[in-house]
PDB file of C-alpha atoms in Angstrom:
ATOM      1  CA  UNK T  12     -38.064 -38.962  -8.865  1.00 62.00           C
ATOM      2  CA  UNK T  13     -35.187 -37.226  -7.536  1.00 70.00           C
ATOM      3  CA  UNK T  14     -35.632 -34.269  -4.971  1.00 93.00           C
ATOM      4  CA  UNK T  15     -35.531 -32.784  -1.727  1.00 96.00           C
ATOM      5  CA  UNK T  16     -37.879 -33.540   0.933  1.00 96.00           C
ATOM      6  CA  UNK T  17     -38.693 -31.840   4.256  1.00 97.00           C
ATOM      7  CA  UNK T  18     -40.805 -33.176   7.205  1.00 91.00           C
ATOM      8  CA  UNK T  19     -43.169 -31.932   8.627  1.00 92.00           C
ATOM      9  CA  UNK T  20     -44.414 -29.653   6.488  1.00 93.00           C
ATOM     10  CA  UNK T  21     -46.077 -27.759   9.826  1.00 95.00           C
ATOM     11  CA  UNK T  22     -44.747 -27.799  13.605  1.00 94.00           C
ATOM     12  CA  UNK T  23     -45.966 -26.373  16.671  1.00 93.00           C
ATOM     13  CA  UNK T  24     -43.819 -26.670  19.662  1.00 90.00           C
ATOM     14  CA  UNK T  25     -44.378 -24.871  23.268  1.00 90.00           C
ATOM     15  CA  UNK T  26     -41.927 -22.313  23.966  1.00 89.00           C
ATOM     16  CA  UNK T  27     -38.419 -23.711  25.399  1.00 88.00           C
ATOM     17  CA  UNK T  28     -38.315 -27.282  23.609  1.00 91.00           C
ATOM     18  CA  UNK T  29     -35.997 -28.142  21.183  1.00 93.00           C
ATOM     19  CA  UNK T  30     -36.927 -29.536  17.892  1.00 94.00           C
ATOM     20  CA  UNK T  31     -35.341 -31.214  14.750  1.00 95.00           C
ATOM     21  CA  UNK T  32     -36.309 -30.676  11.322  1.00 96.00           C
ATOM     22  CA  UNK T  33     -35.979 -33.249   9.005  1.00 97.00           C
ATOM     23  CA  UNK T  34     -34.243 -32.856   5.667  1.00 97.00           C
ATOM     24  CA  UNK T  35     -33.751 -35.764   2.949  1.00 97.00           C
ATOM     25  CA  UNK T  36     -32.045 -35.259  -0.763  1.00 97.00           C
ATOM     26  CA  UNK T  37     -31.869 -38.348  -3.234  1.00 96.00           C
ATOM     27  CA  UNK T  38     -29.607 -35.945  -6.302  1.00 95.00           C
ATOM     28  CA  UNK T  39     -26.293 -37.189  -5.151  1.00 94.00           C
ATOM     29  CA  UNK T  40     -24.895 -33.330  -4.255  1.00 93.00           C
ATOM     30  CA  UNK T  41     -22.459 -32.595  -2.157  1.00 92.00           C
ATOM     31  CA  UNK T  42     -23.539 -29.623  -0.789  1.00 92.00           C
ATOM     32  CA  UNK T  43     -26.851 -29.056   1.755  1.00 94.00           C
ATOM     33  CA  UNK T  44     -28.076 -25.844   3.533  1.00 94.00           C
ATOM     34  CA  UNK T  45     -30.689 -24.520   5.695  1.00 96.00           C
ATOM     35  CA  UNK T  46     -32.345 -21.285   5.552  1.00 96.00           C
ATOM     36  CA  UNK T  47     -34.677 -19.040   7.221  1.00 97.00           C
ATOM     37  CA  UNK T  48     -37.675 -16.865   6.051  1.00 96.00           C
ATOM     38  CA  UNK T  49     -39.773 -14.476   7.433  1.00 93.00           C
ATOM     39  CA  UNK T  50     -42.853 -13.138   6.179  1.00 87.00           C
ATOM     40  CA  UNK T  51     -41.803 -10.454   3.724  1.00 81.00           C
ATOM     41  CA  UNK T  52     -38.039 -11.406   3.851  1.00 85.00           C
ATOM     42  CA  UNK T  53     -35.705 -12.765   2.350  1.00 88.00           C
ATOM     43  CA  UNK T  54     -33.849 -16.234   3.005  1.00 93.00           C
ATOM     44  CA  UNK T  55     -30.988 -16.039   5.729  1.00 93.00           C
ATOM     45  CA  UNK T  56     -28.532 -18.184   5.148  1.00 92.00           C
ATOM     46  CA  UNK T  57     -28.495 -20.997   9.198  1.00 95.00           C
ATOM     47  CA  UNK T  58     -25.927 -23.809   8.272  1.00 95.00           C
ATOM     48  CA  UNK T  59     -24.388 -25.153   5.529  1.00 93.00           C
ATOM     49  CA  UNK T  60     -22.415 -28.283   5.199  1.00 93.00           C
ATOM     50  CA  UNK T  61     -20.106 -28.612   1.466  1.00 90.00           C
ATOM     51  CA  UNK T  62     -19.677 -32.286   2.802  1.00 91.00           C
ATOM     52  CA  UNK T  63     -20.223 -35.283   4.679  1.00 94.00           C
ATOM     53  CA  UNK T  64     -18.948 -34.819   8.492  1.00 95.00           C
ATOM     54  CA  UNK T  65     -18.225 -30.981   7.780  1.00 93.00           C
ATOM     55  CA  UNK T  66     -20.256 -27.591   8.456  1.00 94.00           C
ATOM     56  CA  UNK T  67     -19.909 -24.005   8.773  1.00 92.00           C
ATOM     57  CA  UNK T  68     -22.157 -21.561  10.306  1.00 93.00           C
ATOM     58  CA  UNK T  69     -24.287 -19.034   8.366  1.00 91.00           C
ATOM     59  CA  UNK T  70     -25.569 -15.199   8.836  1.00 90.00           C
ATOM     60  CA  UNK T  71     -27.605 -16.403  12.018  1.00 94.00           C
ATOM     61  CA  UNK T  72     -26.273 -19.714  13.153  1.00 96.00           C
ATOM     62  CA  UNK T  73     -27.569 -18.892  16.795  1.00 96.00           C
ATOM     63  CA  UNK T  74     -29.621 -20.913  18.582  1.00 96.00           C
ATOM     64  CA  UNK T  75     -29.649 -23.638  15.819  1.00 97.00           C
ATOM     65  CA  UNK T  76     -27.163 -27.145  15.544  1.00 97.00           C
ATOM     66  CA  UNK T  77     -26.630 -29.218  12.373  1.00 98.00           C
ATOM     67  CA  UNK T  78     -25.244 -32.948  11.845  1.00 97.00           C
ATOM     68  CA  UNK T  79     -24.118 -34.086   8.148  1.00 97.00           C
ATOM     69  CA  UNK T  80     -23.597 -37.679   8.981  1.00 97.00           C
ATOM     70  CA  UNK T  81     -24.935 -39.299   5.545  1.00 96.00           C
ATOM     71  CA  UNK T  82     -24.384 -37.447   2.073  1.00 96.00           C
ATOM     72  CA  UNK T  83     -28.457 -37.665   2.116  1.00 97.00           C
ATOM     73  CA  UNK T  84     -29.488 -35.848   5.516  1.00 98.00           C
ATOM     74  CA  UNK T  85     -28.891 -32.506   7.077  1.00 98.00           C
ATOM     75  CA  UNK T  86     -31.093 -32.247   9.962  1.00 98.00           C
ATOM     76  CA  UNK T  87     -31.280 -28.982  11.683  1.00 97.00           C
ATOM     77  CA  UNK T  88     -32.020 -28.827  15.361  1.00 97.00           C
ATOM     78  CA  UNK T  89     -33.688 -25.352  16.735  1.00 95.00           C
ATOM     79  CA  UNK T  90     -33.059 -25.226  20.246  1.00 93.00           C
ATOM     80  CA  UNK T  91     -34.560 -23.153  23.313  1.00 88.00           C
ATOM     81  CA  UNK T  92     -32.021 -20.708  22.691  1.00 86.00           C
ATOM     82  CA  UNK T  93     -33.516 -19.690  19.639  1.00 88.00           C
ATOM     83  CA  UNK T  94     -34.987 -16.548  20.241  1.00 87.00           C
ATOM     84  CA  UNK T  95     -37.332 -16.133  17.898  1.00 90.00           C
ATOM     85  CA  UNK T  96     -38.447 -19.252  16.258  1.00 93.00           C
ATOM     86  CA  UNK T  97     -41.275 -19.096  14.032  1.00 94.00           C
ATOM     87  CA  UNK T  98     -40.289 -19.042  10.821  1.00 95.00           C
ATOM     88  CA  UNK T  99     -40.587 -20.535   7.406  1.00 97.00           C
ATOM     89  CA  UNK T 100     -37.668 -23.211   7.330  1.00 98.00           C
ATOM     90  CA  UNK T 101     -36.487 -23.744   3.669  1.00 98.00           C
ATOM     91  CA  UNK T 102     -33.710 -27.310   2.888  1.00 97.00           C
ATOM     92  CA  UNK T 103     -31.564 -27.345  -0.025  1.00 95.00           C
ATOM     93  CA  UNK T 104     -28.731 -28.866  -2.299  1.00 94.00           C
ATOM     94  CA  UNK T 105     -26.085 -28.339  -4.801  1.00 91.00           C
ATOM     95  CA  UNK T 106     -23.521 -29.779  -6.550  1.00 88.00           C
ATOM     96  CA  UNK T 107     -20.241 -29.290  -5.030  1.00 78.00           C
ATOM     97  CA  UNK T 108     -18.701 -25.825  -4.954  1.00 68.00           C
ATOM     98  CA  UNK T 109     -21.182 -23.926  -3.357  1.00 62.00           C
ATOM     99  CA  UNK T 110     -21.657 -21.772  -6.900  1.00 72.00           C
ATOM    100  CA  UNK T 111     -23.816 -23.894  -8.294  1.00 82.00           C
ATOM    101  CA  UNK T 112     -27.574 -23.483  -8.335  1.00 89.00           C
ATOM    102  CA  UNK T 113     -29.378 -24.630  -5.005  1.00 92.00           C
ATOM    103  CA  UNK T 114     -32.522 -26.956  -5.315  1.00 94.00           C
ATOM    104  CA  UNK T 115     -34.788 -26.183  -2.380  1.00 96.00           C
ATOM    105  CA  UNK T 116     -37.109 -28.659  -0.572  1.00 97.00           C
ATOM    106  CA  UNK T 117     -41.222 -27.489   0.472  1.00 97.00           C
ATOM    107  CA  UNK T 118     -39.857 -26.049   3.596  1.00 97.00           C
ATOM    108  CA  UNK T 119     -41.480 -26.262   7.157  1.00 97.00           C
ATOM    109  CA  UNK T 120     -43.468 -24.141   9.180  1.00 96.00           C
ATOM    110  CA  UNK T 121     -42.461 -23.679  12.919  1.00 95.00           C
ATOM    111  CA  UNK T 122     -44.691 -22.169  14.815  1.00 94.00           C
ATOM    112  CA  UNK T 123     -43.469 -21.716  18.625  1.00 90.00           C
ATOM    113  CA  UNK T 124     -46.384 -21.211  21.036  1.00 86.00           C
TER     114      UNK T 124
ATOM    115  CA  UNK O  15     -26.298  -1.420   3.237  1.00 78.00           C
ATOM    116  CA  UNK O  16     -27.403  -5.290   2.243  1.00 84.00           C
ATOM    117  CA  UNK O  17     -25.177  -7.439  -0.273  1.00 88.00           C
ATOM    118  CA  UNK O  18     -27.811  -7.673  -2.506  1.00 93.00           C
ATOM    119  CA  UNK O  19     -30.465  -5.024  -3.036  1.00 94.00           C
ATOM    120  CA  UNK O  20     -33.843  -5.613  -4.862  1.00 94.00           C
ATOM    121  CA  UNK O  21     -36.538  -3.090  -5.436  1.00 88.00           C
ATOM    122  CA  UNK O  22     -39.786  -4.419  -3.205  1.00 85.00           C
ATOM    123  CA  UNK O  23     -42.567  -3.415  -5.452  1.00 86.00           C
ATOM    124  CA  UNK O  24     -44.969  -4.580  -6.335  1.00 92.00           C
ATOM    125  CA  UNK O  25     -44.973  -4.053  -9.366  1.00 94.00           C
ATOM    126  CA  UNK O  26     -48.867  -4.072 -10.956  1.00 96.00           C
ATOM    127  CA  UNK O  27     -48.774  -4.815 -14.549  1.00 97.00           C
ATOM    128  CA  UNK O  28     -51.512  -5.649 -16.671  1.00 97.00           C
ATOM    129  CA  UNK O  29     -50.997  -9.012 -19.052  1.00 98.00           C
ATOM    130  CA  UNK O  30     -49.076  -8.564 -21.910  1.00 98.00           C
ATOM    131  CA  UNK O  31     -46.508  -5.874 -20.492  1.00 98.00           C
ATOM    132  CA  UNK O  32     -43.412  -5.862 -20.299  1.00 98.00           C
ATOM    133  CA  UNK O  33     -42.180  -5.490 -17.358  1.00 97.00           C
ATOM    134  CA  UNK O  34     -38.048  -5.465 -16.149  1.00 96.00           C
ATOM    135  CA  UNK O  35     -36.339  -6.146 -12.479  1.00 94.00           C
ATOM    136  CA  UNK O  36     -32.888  -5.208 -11.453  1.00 95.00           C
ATOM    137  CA  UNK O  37     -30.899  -6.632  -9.101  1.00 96.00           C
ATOM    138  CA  UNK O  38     -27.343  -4.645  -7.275  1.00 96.00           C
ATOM    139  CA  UNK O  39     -24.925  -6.410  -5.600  1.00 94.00           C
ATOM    140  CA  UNK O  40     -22.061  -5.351  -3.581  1.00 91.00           C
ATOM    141  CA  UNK O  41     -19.486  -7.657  -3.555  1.00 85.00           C
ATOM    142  CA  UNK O  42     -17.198  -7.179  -6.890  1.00 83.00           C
ATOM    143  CA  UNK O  43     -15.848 -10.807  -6.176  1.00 82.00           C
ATOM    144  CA  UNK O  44     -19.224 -12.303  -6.750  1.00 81.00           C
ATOM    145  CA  UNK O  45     -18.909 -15.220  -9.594  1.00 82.00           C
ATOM    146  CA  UNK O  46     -22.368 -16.944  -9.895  1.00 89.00           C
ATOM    147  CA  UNK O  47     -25.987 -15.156 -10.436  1.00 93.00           C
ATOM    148  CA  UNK O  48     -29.518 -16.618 -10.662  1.00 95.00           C
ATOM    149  CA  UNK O  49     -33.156 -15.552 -10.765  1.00 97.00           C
ATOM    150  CA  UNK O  50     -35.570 -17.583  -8.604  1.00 97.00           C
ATOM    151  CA  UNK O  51     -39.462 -17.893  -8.517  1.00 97.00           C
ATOM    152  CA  UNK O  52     -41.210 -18.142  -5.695  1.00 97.00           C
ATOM    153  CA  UNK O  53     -45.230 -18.446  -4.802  1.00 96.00           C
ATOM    154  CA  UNK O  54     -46.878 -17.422  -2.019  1.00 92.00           C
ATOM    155  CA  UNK O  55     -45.464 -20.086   0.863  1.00 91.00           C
ATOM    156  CA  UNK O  56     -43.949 -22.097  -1.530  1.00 95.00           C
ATOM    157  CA  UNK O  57     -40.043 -22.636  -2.098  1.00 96.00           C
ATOM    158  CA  UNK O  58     -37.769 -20.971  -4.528  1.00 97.00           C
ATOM    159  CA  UNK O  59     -37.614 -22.570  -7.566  1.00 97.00           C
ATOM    160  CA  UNK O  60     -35.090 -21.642  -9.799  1.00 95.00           C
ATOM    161  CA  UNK O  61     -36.055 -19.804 -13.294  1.00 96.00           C
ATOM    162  CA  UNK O  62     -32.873 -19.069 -15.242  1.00 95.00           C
ATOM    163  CA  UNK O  63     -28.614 -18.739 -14.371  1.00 92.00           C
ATOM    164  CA  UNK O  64     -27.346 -15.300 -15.222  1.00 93.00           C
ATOM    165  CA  UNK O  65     -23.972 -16.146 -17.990  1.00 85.00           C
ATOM    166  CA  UNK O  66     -21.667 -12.794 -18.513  1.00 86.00           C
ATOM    167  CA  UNK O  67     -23.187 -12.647 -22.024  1.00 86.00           C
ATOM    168  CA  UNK O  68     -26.995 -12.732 -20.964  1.00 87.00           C
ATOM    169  CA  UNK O  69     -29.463 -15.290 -21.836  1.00 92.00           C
ATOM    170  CA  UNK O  70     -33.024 -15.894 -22.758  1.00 94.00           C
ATOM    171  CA  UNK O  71     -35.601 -18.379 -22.016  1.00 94.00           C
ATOM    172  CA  UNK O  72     -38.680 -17.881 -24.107  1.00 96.00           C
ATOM    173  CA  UNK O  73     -40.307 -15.379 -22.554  1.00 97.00           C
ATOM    174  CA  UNK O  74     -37.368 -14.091 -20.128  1.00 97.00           C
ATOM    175  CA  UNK O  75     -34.523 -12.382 -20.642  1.00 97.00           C
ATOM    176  CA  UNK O  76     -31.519 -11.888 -18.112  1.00 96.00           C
ATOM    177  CA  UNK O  77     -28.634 -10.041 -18.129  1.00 96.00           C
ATOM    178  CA  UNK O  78     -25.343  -9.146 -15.957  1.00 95.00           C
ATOM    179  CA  UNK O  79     -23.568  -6.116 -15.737  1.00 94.00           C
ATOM    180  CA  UNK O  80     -20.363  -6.522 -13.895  1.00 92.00           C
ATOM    181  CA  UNK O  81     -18.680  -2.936 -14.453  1.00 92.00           C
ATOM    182  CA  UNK O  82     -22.239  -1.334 -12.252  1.00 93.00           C
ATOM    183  CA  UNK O  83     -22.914  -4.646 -10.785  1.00 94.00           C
ATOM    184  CA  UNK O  84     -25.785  -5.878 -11.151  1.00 93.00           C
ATOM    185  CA  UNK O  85     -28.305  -7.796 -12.641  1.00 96.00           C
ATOM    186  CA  UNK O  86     -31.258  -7.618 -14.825  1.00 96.00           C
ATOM    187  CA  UNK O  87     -34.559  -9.689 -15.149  1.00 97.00           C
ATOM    188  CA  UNK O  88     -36.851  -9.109 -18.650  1.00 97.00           C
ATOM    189  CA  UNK O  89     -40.514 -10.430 -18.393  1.00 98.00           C
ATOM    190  CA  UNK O  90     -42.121  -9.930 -21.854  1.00 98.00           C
ATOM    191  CA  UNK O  91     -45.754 -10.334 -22.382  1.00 98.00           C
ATOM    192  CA  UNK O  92     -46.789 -10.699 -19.256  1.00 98.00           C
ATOM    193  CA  UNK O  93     -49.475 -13.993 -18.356  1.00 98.00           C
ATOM    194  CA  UNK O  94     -51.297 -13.930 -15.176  1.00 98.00           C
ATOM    195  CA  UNK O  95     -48.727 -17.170 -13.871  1.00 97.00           C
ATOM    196  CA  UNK O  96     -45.985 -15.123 -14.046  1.00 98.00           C
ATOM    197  CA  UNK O  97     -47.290 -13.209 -10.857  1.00 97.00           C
ATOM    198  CA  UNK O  98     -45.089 -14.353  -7.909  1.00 97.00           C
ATOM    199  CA  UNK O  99     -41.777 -13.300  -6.039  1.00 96.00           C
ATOM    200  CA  UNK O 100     -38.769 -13.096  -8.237  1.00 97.00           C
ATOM    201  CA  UNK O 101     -35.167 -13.806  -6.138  1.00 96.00           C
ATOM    202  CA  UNK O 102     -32.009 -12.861  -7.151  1.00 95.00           C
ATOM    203  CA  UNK O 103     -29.075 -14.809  -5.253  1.00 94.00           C
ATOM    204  CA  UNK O 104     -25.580 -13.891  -5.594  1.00 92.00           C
ATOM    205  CA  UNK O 105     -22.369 -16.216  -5.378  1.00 88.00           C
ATOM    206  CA  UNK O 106     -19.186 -14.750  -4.096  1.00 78.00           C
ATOM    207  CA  UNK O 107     -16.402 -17.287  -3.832  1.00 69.00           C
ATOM    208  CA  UNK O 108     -14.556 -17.492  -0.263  1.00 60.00           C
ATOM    209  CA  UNK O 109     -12.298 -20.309   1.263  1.00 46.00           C
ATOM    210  CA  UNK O 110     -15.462 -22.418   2.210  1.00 51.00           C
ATOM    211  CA  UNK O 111     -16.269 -22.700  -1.593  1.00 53.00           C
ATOM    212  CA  UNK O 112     -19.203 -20.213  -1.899  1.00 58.00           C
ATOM    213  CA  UNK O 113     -21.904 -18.940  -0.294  1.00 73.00           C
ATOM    214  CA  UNK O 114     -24.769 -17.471  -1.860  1.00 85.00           C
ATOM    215  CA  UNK O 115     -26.605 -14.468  -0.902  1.00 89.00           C
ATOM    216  CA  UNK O 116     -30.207 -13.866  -1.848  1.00 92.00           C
ATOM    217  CA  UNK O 117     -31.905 -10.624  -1.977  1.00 93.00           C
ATOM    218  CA  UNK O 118     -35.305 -10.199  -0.594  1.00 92.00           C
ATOM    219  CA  UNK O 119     -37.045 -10.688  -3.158  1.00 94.00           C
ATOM    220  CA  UNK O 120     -39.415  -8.334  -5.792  1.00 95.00           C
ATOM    221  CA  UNK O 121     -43.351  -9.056  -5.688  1.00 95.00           C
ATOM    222  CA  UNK O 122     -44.804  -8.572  -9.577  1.00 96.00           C
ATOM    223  CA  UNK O 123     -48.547  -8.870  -9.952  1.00 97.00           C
ATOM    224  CA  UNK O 124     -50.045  -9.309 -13.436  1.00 98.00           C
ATOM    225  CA  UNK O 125     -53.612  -8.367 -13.956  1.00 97.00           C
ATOM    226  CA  UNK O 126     -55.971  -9.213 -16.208  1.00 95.00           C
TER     227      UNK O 126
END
C-alpha cells in the first residue's frame, strides 16, 4: 500500500537535546513538508522541500533543520534551539507544484521534558 | 489578520441537519482550495478539492466564491461520523511553486 509513514509515533526528549523525526513516502511525489500543531491550532507550515537536494523555509523554520537527500525521506531535525517543542508533528506529500493536494502521514508527538 | 479565517465553533447539530462552514481567505492570488477532515489527534485527511464551479460528493457540497473570497463547506443530513475538525487550506502560487495555507480549523459535533 502506498503512503506516508512517520516514526515514532510518541517522543520524549529532556530539554536541550536535539532530535530527528523520521518521515518515509512510497507515492512517488515530488514534493514533502513538515508541519506543526498545537492543541487547538492550526498546522504551521516548518520546511518544505519541492525536490530532491532542495528546501525552503516555512512560517516558523526556527530552531528546526531538514535534509531531502532521497525522493522518499524528509527528516526533520528539532534542535535545542527550539523554543518551544512539544508539539504535534504532522509529514506530508504532493505531486509536484506545490498546488496539489497534500497527503499527510500519522504525525508524532514530541513531548520535551 | 490571518490568511485564512475559519469560524471556531463548535458547531452542535443534531443528526440529520444541515449544517454549512465558510472559509475567507486573503490572498486574491490564491489558485487551489480544499476541505480536510481531521479526528481528534489524528492527521488531516483530505475530503473534497474546491473547482471554480463547485462540487458535490454525496453528502457534501463545496463551493468557491472568488469575487468575496472564500469558500463554502455543505454537510447535509448530518451522521454522528461526520463529527470532527473540518480544514480549509488555501494555495497561492509564488516563485517556489506554492505553498498552502491552512486555516485553523472548525470543530462540528453531531448529536444524536
Amino acid at each position: 500500500d502506498g503512503g506516508i509513514t512517520q516514526s515514532p509515533k510518541y517522543l520524549f526528549r529532556k530539554e536541550g537535546q536535539n532530535v530527528t523525526l523520521s518521515c518515509e513516502q512510497n507515492l512517488n511525489h515530488d514534493a514533502m513538508y513538515w508541519y506543526r500543531q498545537d492543541p487547538g491550532q492550526g498546522l504551521r507550515l516548518i520546511y518544505y522541500s519541492q525536490i530532491v537536494n532542495d528546501f525552503q523555509k516555512g512560517d516558523i523554520a526556527e530552531g528546526y533543520s531538514v535534509s531531502r537527500e532521497k525522493k522518499e525521506s524528509f527528516p526533520l531535525t528539532v534542535t535545542s534551539a527550539q523554543k518551544n517543542p512539544t508539539a504535534f508533528y504532522l509529514c506530508a506529500s504532493s505531486r509536484q507544484g506545490g498546488y496539489n493536494e497534500q497527503f499527510f502521514g500519522p504525525g508524532t508527538r514530541l513531548t520535551v521534558l | 489578520r490571518k490568511e485564512v479565517e475559519q469560524d471556531p465553533g463548535p458547531f452542535n447539530v443534531p443528526e440529520g441537519a444541515t449544517v454549512a462552514f465558510n472559509c475567507t481567505y486573503s490572498n486574491s492570488a490564491s489558485q487551489s482550495f480544499f476541505w480536510y477532515r481531521q479526528d481528534c489527534r489524528k492527521e488531516p485527511k483530505l475530503l473534497m478539492s474546491v473547482y471554480s464551479s463547485g462540487n458535490e460528493d454525496g453528502r457534501f457540497t463545496a463551493q468557491l466564491n472568488r469575487a468575496s473570497q472564500y469558500i463554502s463547506l455543505l454537510i447535509r443530513d448530518s451522521k454522528l461520523s461526520d463529527s470532527a475538525t473540518y480544514l480549509c487550506v488555501v494555495t497561492a502560487y509564488n516563485t517556489n511553486a506554492g505553498k498552502s495555507t491552512f486555516g485553523d480549523g472548525t470543530t462540528l459535533t453531531v448529536k444524536p
